[in-house]
Coordinates of C-alpha atoms in Angstrom, one line a residue:
M1 CA 30.6 -84.7 16.3
S2 CA 33.0 -82.4 18.1
P3 CA 31.9 -78.8 18.9
S4 CA 33.2 -76.2 16.4
N5 CA 35.2 -74.5 19.2
D6 CA 36.9 -76.2 22.1
A7 CA 35.5 -75.3 25.5
S8 CA 38.9 -74.3 26.8
N9 CA 39.3 -71.8 23.9
A10 CA 35.9 -70.2 24.6
S11 CA 36.3 -69.5 28.3
D12 CA 35.2 -66.1 29.3
A13 CA 37.6 -64.0 31.3
S14 CA 34.8 -62.5 33.4
G15 CA 35.4 -65.0 36.3
A16 CA 36.9 -68.2 37.5
N17 CA 35.7 -71.6 36.3
V18 CA 32.7 -72.7 38.4
L19 CA 31.4 -75.8 36.7
T20 CA 32.9 -78.3 34.3
V21 CA 31.0 -80.9 32.4
T22 CA 33.0 -83.7 30.8
G23 CA 31.7 -86.4 28.5
I24 CA 28.1 -86.3 29.9
G25 CA 25.7 -88.7 28.3
K26 CA 22.2 -90.1 29.0
T27 CA 20.4 -93.1 27.6
Y28 CA 16.8 -94.1 28.2
V29 CA 15.5 -96.5 25.6
E30 CA 18.0 -94.9 23.2
P31 CA 20.7 -92.2 23.7
V32 CA 19.3 -88.7 24.2
L33 CA 22.6 -87.0 25.1
A34 CA 26.1 -88.1 24.2
D35 CA 29.6 -86.9 25.1
A36 CA 28.7 -83.3 26.1
S37 CA 31.6 -81.3 27.5
L38 CA 31.6 -77.6 28.5
S39 CA 32.7 -75.2 31.2
L40 CA 30.9 -72.3 32.9
N41 CA 32.5 -69.3 34.5
A42 CA 31.5 -67.0 37.3
G43 CA 29.6 -63.9 36.2
E44 CA 28.8 -65.1 32.7
V45 CA 25.7 -66.2 30.8
L46 CA 26.0 -69.3 28.7
A47 CA 23.2 -69.7 26.1
L48 CA 22.1 -73.3 25.8
T49 CA 20.0 -73.8 22.7
G50 CA 18.9 -76.3 20.1
E51 CA 15.8 -77.9 18.7
N52 CA 13.2 -79.6 21.0
G53 CA 14.6 -83.0 21.7
A54 CA 18.2 -81.9 21.1
G55 CA 19.1 -82.7 24.8
K56 CA 18.9 -79.2 26.4
S57 CA 16.5 -80.2 29.2
T58 CA 18.3 -83.5 29.8
L59 CA 21.7 -81.8 30.2
S60 CA 20.3 -79.1 32.5
K61 CA 18.4 -81.7 34.6
I62 CA 21.7 -83.6 35.0
I63 CA 23.5 -80.4 36.2
G64 CA 20.5 -79.6 38.5
G65 CA 20.5 -83.0 40.1
L66 CA 17.1 -84.1 38.7
T67 CA 18.5 -86.8 36.5
D68 CA 21.6 -89.1 36.8
P69 CA 24.0 -89.2 33.9
T70 CA 24.7 -92.5 32.2
T71 CA 28.2 -91.5 31.4
G72 CA 30.6 -88.6 32.2
T73 CA 31.7 -86.6 35.2
M74 CA 31.3 -83.0 36.5
T75 CA 33.2 -80.8 38.8
L76 CA 32.0 -77.8 40.8
A77 CA 34.6 -75.2 41.9
G78 CA 37.2 -77.8 41.2
Q79 CA 35.6 -80.5 43.4
P80 CA 33.9 -83.7 42.1
Y81 CA 30.2 -83.0 41.6
A82 CA 27.6 -85.8 41.4
P83 CA 24.3 -84.7 43.0
R84 CA 21.9 -87.5 43.8
S85 CA 18.8 -85.2 43.9
R86 CA 17.7 -81.6 43.3
S87 CA 18.1 -80.8 47.0
D88 CA 21.7 -82.1 46.9
A89 CA 22.4 -79.7 44.0
E90 CA 20.7 -76.8 45.7
A91 CA 22.7 -77.4 48.9
L92 CA 25.9 -77.1 46.8
G93 CA 24.6 -73.8 45.2
V94 CA 23.3 -75.2 41.9
R95 CA 19.7 -74.0 41.3
M96 CA 17.3 -74.5 38.4
V97 CA 14.2 -72.4 37.4
M98 CA 12.1 -74.7 35.2
Q99 CA 9.4 -73.7 32.7
E100 CA 6.6 -74.9 35.0
L101 CA 6.9 -72.6 38.1
N102 CA 7.1 -74.5 41.4
L103 CA 4.9 -72.0 43.4
L104 CA 1.7 -72.4 45.5
P105 CA -0.7 -69.7 44.4
T106 CA -2.8 -69.8 47.6
L107 CA 0.3 -69.0 49.8
S108 CA 2.0 -65.6 50.2
V109 CA 5.2 -64.6 48.5
A110 CA 7.1 -64.9 51.8
E111 CA 5.6 -68.4 52.5
N112 CA 6.6 -69.6 49.0
L113 CA 10.1 -68.2 49.4
F114 CA 10.8 -70.1 52.7
L115 CA 8.3 -72.9 52.5
N116 CA 10.7 -75.6 53.6
R117 CA 12.5 -73.4 56.2
L118 CA 9.9 -71.2 57.8
P119 CA 11.3 -69.4 60.9
R120 CA 9.8 -70.5 64.2
K121 CA 9.3 -69.0 67.6
G122 CA 8.4 -70.3 71.0
G123 CA 8.1 -74.0 71.9
F124 CA 4.8 -74.6 70.0
G125 CA 6.2 -74.3 66.4
W126 CA 4.4 -71.0 65.6
I127 CA 5.7 -69.2 62.5
D128 CA 7.7 -66.1 63.3
R129 CA 5.9 -63.8 60.9
R130 CA 8.1 -60.8 61.6
T131 CA 11.3 -62.7 60.8
L132 CA 9.6 -64.3 57.8
A133 CA 8.7 -60.8 56.4
Q134 CA 12.2 -59.4 57.0
D135 CA 13.9 -62.4 55.3
A136 CA 11.4 -62.3 52.4
R137 CA 12.0 -58.5 51.8
H138 CA 15.8 -59.2 51.7
A139 CA 15.3 -62.1 49.2
M140 CA 12.9 -60.0 47.1
A141 CA 15.2 -57.0 47.0
Q142 CA 17.8 -59.2 45.2
V143 CA 15.6 -59.5 42.2
G144 CA 14.0 -56.1 42.2
L145 CA 10.7 -57.0 44.0
D146 CA 11.1 -54.3 46.7
A147 CA 7.7 -52.7 45.9
I148 CA 5.7 -55.9 46.5
D149 CA 4.3 -56.8 50.0
P150 CA 5.7 -60.1 51.1
D151 CA 2.2 -61.1 52.3
T152 CA 0.8 -60.8 48.8
L153 CA -0.7 -64.0 47.5
V154 CA 1.4 -65.4 44.7
G155 CA -1.8 -66.2 42.7
S156 CA -2.6 -62.5 42.5
L157 CA 0.7 -61.7 40.8
G158 CA 1.3 -61.5 37.1
I159 CA 3.3 -64.3 35.5
G160 CA 6.4 -62.0 35.2
H161 CA 6.5 -61.3 38.9
Q162 CA 5.9 -65.0 39.7
Q163 CA 8.9 -65.7 37.6
M164 CA 10.9 -63.3 39.7
V165 CA 9.6 -64.9 42.9
E166 CA 10.8 -68.3 41.7
I167 CA 14.2 -66.9 40.9
A168 CA 14.4 -65.2 44.3
R169 CA 13.5 -68.6 45.9
N170 CA 16.4 -70.2 44.1
L171 CA 18.9 -67.5 45.2
I172 CA 18.3 -67.9 48.9
G173 CA 21.5 -69.2 50.4
D174 CA 24.7 -69.7 48.4
C175 CA 23.9 -69.7 44.6
R176 CA 26.8 -70.4 42.4
V177 CA 25.0 -71.7 39.2
L178 CA 21.5 -70.7 38.1
I179 CA 19.8 -72.5 35.2
L180 CA 16.9 -70.6 33.6
D181 CA 14.8 -72.8 31.3
E182 CA 12.8 -70.8 28.8
P183 CA 12.2 -68.0 31.4
T184 CA 10.5 -65.5 29.0
A185 CA 8.1 -67.9 27.3
M186 CA 5.1 -66.3 29.0
L187 CA 6.4 -62.8 29.7
T188 CA 5.5 -59.5 28.2
A189 CA 8.3 -57.3 26.7
R190 CA 8.3 -55.1 29.8
E191 CA 8.6 -58.2 32.0
V192 CA 11.5 -59.5 29.8
D193 CA 13.3 -56.2 30.4
L194 CA 12.8 -56.6 34.2
L195 CA 14.2 -60.2 34.0
F196 CA 17.2 -59.1 32.1
E197 CA 18.0 -56.3 34.6
Q198 CA 18.0 -59.0 37.3
V199 CA 20.3 -61.2 35.2
E200 CA 22.8 -58.3 35.1
R201 CA 22.6 -58.1 38.9
L202 CA 23.3 -61.8 39.3
K203 CA 26.3 -61.6 36.9
A204 CA 27.7 -58.7 39.0
R205 CA 27.4 -61.0 42.1
G206 CA 29.4 -63.6 40.3
V207 CA 26.6 -66.1 39.7
A208 CA 27.1 -68.2 36.6
L209 CA 24.0 -68.6 34.5
V210 CA 22.8 -71.2 31.9
Y211 CA 20.1 -69.6 29.8
I212 CA 17.9 -72.0 27.8
S213 CA 15.9 -70.3 25.0
H214 CA 14.7 -70.6 21.4
R215 CA 14.5 -66.9 21.1
L216 CA 17.6 -66.0 19.1
E217 CA 17.3 -62.2 19.6
E218 CA 17.3 -62.8 23.4
L219 CA 20.4 -65.0 23.3
R220 CA 22.3 -62.3 21.4
R221 CA 21.2 -59.7 23.9
I222 CA 22.1 -61.5 27.1
A223 CA 24.7 -64.3 26.5
E224 CA 28.5 -64.1 26.2
R225 CA 28.8 -67.7 24.9
A226 CA 26.5 -70.1 23.1
A227 CA 26.4 -73.9 23.3
V228 CA 24.3 -75.5 20.6
L229 CA 23.0 -79.1 20.8
R230 CA 21.7 -81.1 17.9
D231 CA 20.4 -84.7 18.2
G232 CA 21.9 -85.1 21.6
R233 CA 25.4 -83.8 20.7
L234 CA 27.2 -80.6 21.3
V235 CA 27.9 -79.2 17.8
H236 CA 29.1 -75.7 18.7
L237 CA 30.5 -73.9 21.8
G238 CA 31.9 -70.4 21.3
P239 CA 31.4 -66.6 21.7
M240 CA 27.9 -65.4 21.0
A241 CA 29.1 -62.4 19.2
E242 CA 30.6 -64.5 16.4
L243 CA 27.2 -66.1 15.6
T244 CA 24.7 -64.6 13.2
S245 CA 21.1 -65.6 13.5
D246 CA 21.2 -67.6 10.2
R247 CA 24.4 -69.4 11.4
L248 CA 22.8 -70.3 14.7
V249 CA 19.6 -71.6 13.1
T250 CA 21.7 -73.7 10.7
L251 CA 23.7 -75.2 13.6
M252 CA 20.4 -76.0 15.5
V253 CA 18.6 -77.7 12.6
G254 CA 21.5 -78.9 10.5
R255 CA 20.3 -77.2 7.3
E256 CA 19.6 -73.7 5.8
I257 CA 16.2 -72.2 6.4
G258 CA 14.9 -69.6 4.1
E259 CA 12.8 -66.5 4.7
R260 CA 9.7 -67.8 2.9
I261 CA 7.6 -70.9 3.4
D262 CA 6.5 -72.9 0.4
L263 CA 3.1 -74.4 1.4
G264 CA 2.8 -76.2 -1.9
E265 CA 0.2 -75.8 -4.6
R266 CA -3.3 -75.2 -3.0
R267 CA -6.7 -74.6 -4.3
I268 CA -8.7 -72.0 -2.3
G269 CA -12.4 -73.2 -2.3
D270 CA -15.7 -71.8 -1.1
V271 CA -16.4 -70.4 2.4
A272 CA -16.0 -73.3 4.9
L273 CA -16.3 -71.3 8.2
K274 CA -18.4 -68.3 8.8
V275 CA -18.5 -66.5 12.2
E276 CA -21.2 -63.8 12.6
G277 CA -21.6 -61.3 15.5
M278 CA -19.6 -63.4 18.1
T279 CA -19.9 -61.6 21.4
R280 CA -19.1 -62.3 25.1
G281 CA -19.3 -59.3 27.4
T282 CA -16.6 -56.8 26.5
V283 CA -13.9 -59.4 25.9
V284 CA -15.2 -60.3 22.4
R285 CA -17.6 -57.8 20.7
E286 CA -19.5 -58.6 17.5
V287 CA -16.7 -60.3 15.7
S288 CA -17.5 -61.5 12.1
F289 CA -15.3 -63.1 9.5
E290 CA -15.2 -65.9 6.9
V291 CA -12.5 -68.4 6.0
R292 CA -12.4 -70.5 2.8
A293 CA -11.5 -74.2 2.4
G294 CA -7.7 -74.5 1.8
E295 CA -7.0 -71.1 3.4
I296 CA -4.9 -70.1 6.4
F297 CA -6.6 -67.2 8.2
G298 CA -4.4 -65.6 10.9
V299 CA -5.7 -63.8 14.0
S300 CA -3.3 -61.1 15.4
G301 CA -3.5 -58.6 18.2
L302 CA -2.0 -57.5 21.5
I303 CA -2.2 -59.6 24.7
G304 CA -5.7 -59.3 26.0
A305 CA -7.2 -58.4 22.7
G306 CA -9.6 -61.3 22.8
R307 CA -7.9 -63.7 20.4
T308 CA -8.0 -66.9 22.6
E309 CA -11.4 -66.0 23.9
L310 CA -12.7 -65.8 20.3
M311 CA -11.4 -69.3 19.6
R312 CA -13.0 -70.7 22.7
L313 CA -16.4 -69.2 21.8
I314 CA -16.2 -70.7 18.3
Y315 CA -15.3 -74.1 19.8
G316 CA -18.0 -73.9 22.5
A317 CA -15.6 -74.0 25.4
D318 CA -17.2 -70.7 26.7
R319 CA -20.8 -69.6 26.3
A320 CA -21.3 -66.7 23.9
D321 CA -23.8 -63.9 24.6
A322 CA -24.6 -63.7 20.9
G323 CA -23.2 -65.0 17.6
Q324 CA -23.5 -67.7 15.1
V325 CA -21.1 -70.2 13.5
S326 CA -21.6 -71.9 10.1
V327 CA -19.5 -74.8 8.7
A328 CA -19.4 -76.5 5.3
R329 CA -18.1 -80.0 5.1
A330 CA -16.5 -81.2 1.8
G331 CA -19.1 -81.3 -0.9
Q332 CA -21.8 -79.8 1.3
P333 CA -23.2 -76.3 1.5
L334 CA -22.5 -73.9 4.3
R335 CA -25.0 -74.5 7.2
R336 CA -25.4 -73.0 10.7
V337 CA -24.5 -75.2 13.6
N338 CA -25.6 -75.0 17.2
V339 CA -22.3 -75.0 19.2
Q340 CA -23.1 -75.0 22.9
S341 CA -20.1 -77.2 23.9
P342 CA -16.8 -78.6 22.5
T343 CA -18.8 -81.8 21.8
D344 CA -21.1 -79.9 19.6
A345 CA -18.1 -78.3 17.8
V346 CA -16.3 -81.6 17.2
K347 CA -19.6 -83.1 15.8
A348 CA -19.8 -80.1 13.5
G349 CA -16.2 -80.6 12.3
I350 CA -14.4 -77.9 14.4
A351 CA -11.3 -78.8 16.4
L352 CA -9.2 -76.6 18.7
I353 CA -5.5 -77.1 19.2
T354 CA -5.2 -75.1 22.5
E355 CA -2.3 -72.8 23.5
D356 CA -1.9 -74.7 26.7
R357 CA -1.1 -78.2 25.4
K358 CA 0.2 -79.4 28.8
G359 CA -2.7 -78.2 30.9
E360 CA -5.6 -78.6 28.4
G361 CA -4.4 -80.6 25.4
L362 CA -2.7 -83.7 26.7
L363 CA -2.7 -86.3 29.5
L364 CA 1.1 -86.2 30.0
S365 CA 1.4 -89.3 32.1
L366 CA -0.4 -91.5 29.5
P367 CA 1.1 -92.9 26.3
I368 CA 0.9 -91.4 22.9
A369 CA -1.7 -94.1 21.9
A370 CA -4.1 -93.1 24.7
N371 CA -3.7 -89.3 23.9
V372 CA -4.4 -89.9 20.1
S373 CA -7.4 -92.0 20.8
L374 CA -9.0 -89.5 23.2
G375 CA -11.0 -87.8 20.4
N376 CA -11.4 -91.0 18.4
L377 CA -12.9 -93.6 20.8
G378 CA -15.4 -94.7 18.2
A379 CA -12.6 -95.9 16.0
V380 CA -10.8 -97.9 18.6
A381 CA -13.5 -99.2 20.9
R382 CA -15.5 -102.4 20.7
H383 CA -18.7 -102.7 22.8
G384 CA -17.5 -99.8 24.9
V385 CA -14.1 -101.3 25.6
V386 CA -10.9 -99.9 24.0
D387 CA -9.2 -102.3 21.7
T388 CA -5.5 -101.7 22.5
R389 CA -4.4 -103.1 19.1
R390 CA -6.6 -100.7 17.2
E391 CA -5.5 -97.9 19.5
A392 CA -1.8 -98.6 18.9
A393 CA -2.4 -98.9 15.2
L394 CA -4.2 -95.6 15.0
A395 CA -1.4 -94.0 17.0
Q396 CA 1.3 -95.5 14.8
R397 CA -0.4 -94.1 11.7
Q398 CA -0.3 -90.6 13.2
I399 CA 3.3 -91.0 14.4
E400 CA 4.3 -91.8 10.8
A401 CA 2.1 -89.1 9.3
M402 CA 3.3 -86.4 11.8
R403 CA 6.9 -87.6 11.9
I404 CA 6.8 -87.7 15.7
R405 CA 10.1 -88.5 17.3
T406 CA 9.3 -91.4 19.6
S407 CA 10.2 -94.9 20.5
G408 CA 6.6 -96.0 19.8
P409 CA 2.9 -95.6 20.7
A410 CA 3.5 -96.8 24.2
Q411 CA 5.9 -93.9 25.1
A412 CA 4.5 -91.5 27.7
V413 CA 3.8 -88.0 26.2
S414 CA 5.6 -86.4 29.1
E415 CA 8.9 -87.8 27.7
L416 CA 8.5 -86.1 24.4
S417 CA 9.9 -82.7 23.4
G418 CA 7.5 -79.7 23.2
G419 CA 7.3 -79.9 19.4
N420 CA 6.5 -83.6 19.4
Q421 CA 3.9 -83.1 22.1
Q422 CA 2.3 -80.5 19.8
K423 CA 2.3 -83.0 17.0
V424 CA 0.4 -85.5 19.2
V425 CA -2.3 -83.0 19.8
I426 CA -2.6 -82.2 16.1
G427 CA -2.5 -85.9 15.2
R428 CA -5.5 -86.6 17.5
W429 CA -7.7 -84.2 15.4
L430 CA -6.3 -85.3 12.1
A431 CA -7.5 -88.8 12.9
R432 CA -10.9 -87.3 13.6
D433 CA -11.0 -85.7 10.2
C434 CA -12.3 -82.3 11.3
P435 CA -12.4 -79.9 8.3
V436 CA -12.0 -76.7 10.4
L437 CA -8.9 -76.5 12.7
L438 CA -8.4 -73.7 15.2
F439 CA -4.7 -73.3 16.2
D440 CA -4.1 -71.2 19.3
E441 CA -0.4 -70.3 19.5
P442 CA 0.7 -73.5 17.8
T443 CA 4.4 -72.9 17.9
R444 CA 4.7 -71.3 21.4
G445 CA 7.6 -72.8 23.3
I446 CA 9.0 -75.0 20.5
D447 CA 12.2 -74.5 18.6
V448 CA 12.9 -73.2 15.1
G449 CA 13.1 -76.6 13.4
A450 CA 9.9 -77.9 15.0
K451 CA 8.1 -74.6 14.0
F452 CA 9.0 -75.2 10.3
D453 CA 7.7 -78.8 10.7
I454 CA 4.4 -77.4 11.9
Y455 CA 4.3 -74.9 9.1
G456 CA 4.8 -77.7 6.6
L457 CA 2.1 -79.7 8.2
M458 CA -0.3 -76.7 7.9
G459 CA 0.5 -76.5 4.2
A460 CA -0.3 -80.2 3.8
L461 CA -3.6 -79.7 5.7
T462 CA -4.7 -76.9 3.4
R463 CA -3.8 -78.9 0.3
E464 CA -6.3 -81.5 1.6
G465 CA -8.9 -78.7 1.6
R466 CA -9.0 -78.1 5.4
T467 CA -9.7 -74.7 6.8
L468 CA -7.2 -73.3 9.3
V469 CA -7.5 -70.4 11.7
V470 CA -4.2 -69.5 13.4
V471 CA -3.8 -67.3 16.5
S472 CA -0.2 -66.2 17.1
S473 CA 1.6 -63.5 19.1
D474 CA 4.4 -63.6 16.5
L475 CA 3.4 -61.3 13.8
R476 CA 6.2 -62.4 11.5
E477 CA 5.0 -65.9 11.8
L478 CA 1.5 -65.0 10.6
M479 CA 2.9 -62.9 7.7
L480 CA 5.0 -66.0 6.8
I481 CA 2.2 -68.6 6.6
C482 CA -1.2 -66.8 6.3
D483 CA -3.3 -65.9 3.2
R484 CA -5.2 -63.3 5.2
I485 CA -4.8 -61.8 8.7
G486 CA -7.6 -60.5 10.9
V487 CA -6.5 -58.1 13.7
M488 CA -8.2 -58.1 17.1
S489 CA -8.1 -54.9 19.2
A490 CA -10.0 -54.4 22.5
G491 CA -12.3 -57.3 21.7
R492 CA -13.1 -56.3 18.2
M493 CA -11.8 -57.3 14.8
T494 CA -10.6 -54.0 13.5
G495 CA -9.4 -55.1 10.1
V496 CA -8.8 -58.0 7.7
F497 CA -5.7 -57.8 5.5
E498 CA -4.9 -59.6 2.3
R499 CA -1.3 -60.8 1.8
A500 CA -0.8 -58.4 -1.1
N501 CA -1.9 -55.4 1.0
W502 CA -0.6 -55.9 4.4
S503 CA 2.5 -54.5 6.1
Q504 CA 3.9 -54.9 9.6
D505 CA 3.1 -51.2 10.3
A506 CA -0.5 -51.5 9.1
L507 CA -1.1 -54.6 11.2
L508 CA 0.4 -53.0 14.3
A509 CA -1.7 -49.9 13.8
A510 CA -4.8 -52.0 13.6
A511 CA -3.8 -53.8 16.8
F512 CA -3.6 -50.5 18.7
S513 CA -6.6 -48.8 17.1
G514 CA -9.3 -50.2 19.3
Y515 CA -7.6 -49.2 22.5
A516 CA -6.9 -45.6 21.2
R517 CA -10.5 -45.2 20.2
R518 CA -11.8 -46.6 23.6
E519 CA -9.5 -44.2 25.5
A520 CA -10.7 -41.3 23.4
L521 CA -14.4 -42.1 24.1
L522 CA -13.8 -42.6 27.8
Q523 CA -12.2 -39.1 28.0
E524 CA -15.1 -37.4 26.2
P525 CA -17.5 -35.5 28.6
I526 CA -20.9 -37.1 28.8
A527 CA -24.0 -35.0 28.3
P528 CA -26.7 -35.3 31.0
D529 CA -29.0 -37.4 28.7
A530 CA -26.3 -39.1 26.7
K531 CA -25.5 -42.8 26.8
A532 CA -22.3 -44.1 28.3
P533 CA -19.3 -44.1 25.9
E534 CA -19.5 -47.9 25.6
D535 CA -23.0 -47.7 24.3
N536 CA -22.0 -45.2 21.6
V537 CA -19.3 -47.3 20.1
E538 CA -20.1 -48.4 16.6
H539 CA -20.7 -52.1 16.1

């Protein structure tokens, strides 16, 4: 399929052509990218978007020298461009900031910036600390990090500032093209604003940027043009201003997506999960709620409100100071369970789909079959030895049930898109038949089409009578799929809202209420014999 606008017709007048990609394709077991052609101009941002698995990462890695193309050619500033490695691309001024930051937390900002080219003095190879600090300050000033000491350990910085350090590292030397892969996935709104300020500076310097993101509002805010990939092919290339959000979504997924989700006909049953007085220090404070079989219960709140910490306490990943969990399996009454570890939780029928699927949920280098069988060794092992045929059969059932895009159970999980990786994690627990599923940010970092696949799966799970608790930073997402929403604020659950009675304003007000109350209490004068404000807070 040809893009809806020819690349030459969409060229931006903001600068000369820097990079041209012609007929680029890549084949592994099967084609993942075919006949992609586009151009990039100095001082512009090209939005590169599409579903997970559409070919965005493959194309960007080819441009960045991390992967060789199977077909096609490229030119850089009019000269043939065929980097054999990432270092080759960087030497020619093509840099890439990937989702997983390539920083060493135990080294300083300055050391991370110049790790492979530390200035030396004398004949003994000593590091010239004065020169290093001067060079680091200059590099940091380019991305607005003037206020940070170059000797600060990277691990002590917030994720937003770490992102800026990574960008600064890639701008050292001659940078012509900068590829940003989902740069705002873990940033706060303030940090996003800071990033966008630096992008404007880069544009003013004539740097050409490729900005990969699923966040449509960001693309409209920052990009002049948009390139949309679907199923490995470029289906649109043209001015961003001409695309509505609905049109962009349709181009990405190949179909219209409505405003509401039909989760199918469900029967809400009796209480299947009961949490009472869950407490851990000041992070989670006396949280209680109930969820019924077949229900989706959302947990909303600001960053740091205690949402993830609450899920970890219920699952036994962290030790609670106080609190009780009760679970009801199908056809059985509600009973208290002693959850001291994740093993206890799984035995009780509670599963956690973690927000960090790559760090905590998956073994990326292993095949799908091994990842699915991790929580189901009893079903695939004989006399303590894994039966590979049983393991592959179990994985194949989950691949078909979850509609995972893969060449088969033997494919490494690292080769899957983010949405398909998430399906592998969910498939593991579905094979275990846990009646209570805790989803922590289940759609973070995956595209619109994959999100709706996950929503459809959640509907199917509730129709089976399973109980779902969903934590999400996207309030619109919770309002789309949940039956009720509990709001966390400063470690407490400040309200539970029914679908018929909630509004976005009311949910946001509840999210801020705990912090406002805490600040008011801390500002009150304390009488000589009075307790500290924290002790006077109602429980």
